Amino acid sequence: MNSERLNILWTNADETTAELMVLMYAVNSLKWELWKDVRVIIWGATAKLVAENSNIQRLIAEAAAAGVEFSACLSCAEKLGVKDKISALGIELMLWGRPLTEIIKDDEKLLTI
């Protein structure tokens, strides 16, 4: 268990929520040393938003440069037809069912948006 890592499960495909909550909080959490590590898990409809929205792509690139880790659900990306686009953005793709279950069972910090 890593008590200094925040996992953000991002399932809300709203652009405003992405910009003014998920990505803003992730970056500022590192900037202000609120968390040692921040990982954003892209799941569901969010994969399509990330693959198709250039503003969100820019914000993700800036967040990654600031140290935020990004990973996306492989199954979701495949089902939404955006696997190649997500991969081209340099975002890790993996099957997240078991790892998410482990995060929950291990009582790691998980914020769901």
PDB file of N, CA, C and O in Angstrom, residues 10 12-24 49 53 55-56 59 113:
ATOM      1  N   TRP A  10     -11.055   8.383 -13.280  1.00  0.00           N
ATOM      2  CA  TRP A  10     -11.709   9.417 -14.079  1.00  0.00           C
ATOM      3  C   TRP A  10     -12.664   8.763 -15.065  1.00  0.00           C
ATOM      4  O   TRP A  10     -12.251   8.209 -16.074  1.00  0.00           O
ATOM      5  N   ASN A  12     -15.855  10.493 -15.767  1.00  0.00           N
ATOM      6  CA  ASN A  12     -16.763  11.551 -16.198  1.00  0.00           C
ATOM      7  C   ASN A  12     -16.201  12.201 -17.463  1.00  0.00           C
ATOM      8  O   ASN A  12     -15.123  12.788 -17.431  1.00  0.00           O
ATOM      9  N   ALA A  13     -16.918  12.117 -18.562  1.00  0.00           N
ATOM     10  CA  ALA A  13     -16.417  12.609 -19.844  1.00  0.00           C
ATOM     11  C   ALA A  13     -16.766  14.069 -20.112  1.00  0.00           C
ATOM     12  O   ALA A  13     -16.691  14.531 -21.251  1.00  0.00           O
ATOM     13  N   ASP A  14     -17.106  14.812 -19.082  1.00  0.00           N
ATOM     14  CA  ASP A  14     -17.415  16.232 -19.231  1.00  0.00           C
ATOM     15  C   ASP A  14     -16.106  17.036 -19.293  1.00  0.00           C
ATOM     16  O   ASP A  14     -15.255  16.919 -18.410  1.00  0.00           O
ATOM     17  N   GLU A  15     -15.950  17.858 -20.316  1.00  0.00           N
ATOM     18  CA  GLU A  15     -14.707  18.604 -20.516  1.00  0.00           C
ATOM     19  C   GLU A  15     -14.424  19.582 -19.377  1.00  0.00           C
ATOM     20  O   GLU A  15     -13.277  19.722 -18.934  1.00  0.00           O
ATOM     21  N   THR A  16     -15.436  20.259 -18.889  1.00  0.00           N
ATOM     22  CA  THR A  16     -15.236  21.221 -17.803  1.00  0.00           C
ATOM     23  C   THR A  16     -14.776  20.517 -16.530  1.00  0.00           C
ATOM     24  O   THR A  16     -13.857  20.979 -15.851  1.00  0.00           O
ATOM     25  N   THR A  17     -15.395  19.393 -16.212  1.00  0.00           N
ATOM     26  CA  THR A  17     -14.984  18.610 -15.041  1.00  0.00           C
ATOM     27  C   THR A  17     -13.552  18.123 -15.210  1.00  0.00           C
ATOM     28  O   THR A  17     -12.756  18.149 -14.256  1.00  0.00           O
ATOM     29  N   ALA A  18     -13.211  17.709 -16.411  1.00  0.00           N
ATOM     30  CA  ALA A  18     -11.848  17.252 -16.683  1.00  0.00           C
ATOM     31  C   ALA A  18     -10.838  18.362 -16.413  1.00  0.00           C
ATOM     32  O   ALA A  18      -9.836  18.159 -15.726  1.00  0.00           O
ATOM     33  N   GLU A  19     -11.123  19.536 -16.941  1.00  0.00           N
ATOM     34  CA  GLU A  19     -10.183  20.651 -16.836  1.00  0.00           C
ATOM     35  C   GLU A  19     -10.131  21.237 -15.428  1.00  0.00           C
ATOM     36  O   GLU A  19      -9.043  21.460 -14.878  1.00  0.00           O
ATOM     37  N   LEU A  20     -11.318  21.496 -14.845  1.00  0.00           N
ATOM     38  CA  LEU A  20     -11.364  22.258 -13.597  1.00  0.00           C
ATOM     39  C   LEU A  20     -11.414  21.404 -12.334  1.00  0.00           C
ATOM     40  O   LEU A  20     -11.425  21.959 -11.238  1.00  0.00           O
ATOM     41  N   MET A  21     -11.427  20.087 -12.487  1.00  0.00           N
ATOM     42  CA  MET A  21     -11.337  19.234 -11.301  1.00  0.00           C
ATOM     43  C   MET A  21     -10.224  18.221 -11.468  1.00  0.00           C
ATOM     44  O   MET A  21      -9.200  18.320 -10.817  1.00  0.00           O
ATOM     45  N   VAL A  22     -10.404  17.264 -12.368  1.00  0.00           N
ATOM     46  CA  VAL A  22      -9.469  16.138 -12.478  1.00  0.00           C
ATOM     47  C   VAL A  22      -8.040  16.622 -12.723  1.00  0.00           C
ATOM     48  O   VAL A  22      -7.131  16.349 -11.937  1.00  0.00           O
ATOM     49  N   LEU A  23      -7.839  17.343 -13.817  1.00  0.00           N
ATOM     50  CA  LEU A  23      -6.479  17.720 -14.189  1.00  0.00           C
ATOM     51  C   LEU A  23      -5.933  18.842 -13.310  1.00  0.00           C
ATOM     52  O   LEU A  23      -4.756  18.835 -12.938  1.00  0.00           O
ATOM     53  N   MET A  24      -6.772  19.794 -12.931  1.00  0.00           N
ATOM     54  CA  MET A  24      -6.312  20.868 -12.052  1.00  0.00           C
ATOM     55  C   MET A  24      -5.877  20.307 -10.693  1.00  0.00           C
ATOM     56  O   MET A  24      -4.807  20.649 -10.188  1.00  0.00           O
ATOM     57  N   LEU A  49     -13.200  10.996 -24.854  1.00  0.00           N
ATOM     58  CA  LEU A  49     -12.913  12.419 -24.664  1.00  0.00           C
ATOM     59  C   LEU A  49     -11.424  12.696 -24.850  1.00  0.00           C
ATOM     60  O   LEU A  49     -11.035  13.613 -25.575  1.00  0.00           O
ATOM     61  N   ASN A  53     -10.332  15.146 -28.004  1.00  0.00           N
ATOM     62  CA  ASN A  53     -10.367  16.550 -27.601  1.00  0.00           C
ATOM     63  C   ASN A  53      -8.946  17.105 -27.467  1.00  0.00           C
ATOM     64  O   ASN A  53      -8.208  16.729 -26.547  1.00  0.00           O
ATOM     65  N   ASN A  55      -7.857  20.050 -26.566  1.00  0.00           N
ATOM     66  CA  ASN A  55      -7.622  20.811 -25.341  1.00  0.00           C
ATOM     67  C   ASN A  55      -7.300  19.870 -24.178  1.00  0.00           C
ATOM     68  O   ASN A  55      -6.357  20.109 -23.419  1.00  0.00           O
ATOM     69  N   ILE A  56      -8.052  18.796 -24.045  1.00  0.00           N
ATOM     70  CA  ILE A  56      -7.801  17.820 -22.985  1.00  0.00           C
ATOM     71  C   ILE A  56      -6.450  17.146 -23.213  1.00  0.00           C
ATOM     72  O   ILE A  56      -5.691  16.923 -22.267  1.00  0.00           O
ATOM     73  N   LEU A  59      -3.832  19.498 -21.947  1.00  0.00           N
ATOM     74  CA  LEU A  59      -3.808  19.531 -20.486  1.00  0.00           C
ATOM     75  C   LEU A  59      -3.192  18.262 -19.901  1.00  0.00           C
ATOM     76  O   LEU A  59      -2.469  18.316 -18.898  1.00  0.00           O
ATOM     77  N   ILE A 113     -14.160  10.304 -10.041  1.00  0.00           N
ATOM     78  CA  ILE A 113     -14.807  11.444 -10.689  1.00  0.00           C
ATOM     79  C   ILE A 113     -15.520  10.945 -11.938  1.00  0.00           C
ATOM     80  O   ILE A 113     -14.938  10.355 -12.783  1.00  0.00           O
TER      81      ILE A 113
END
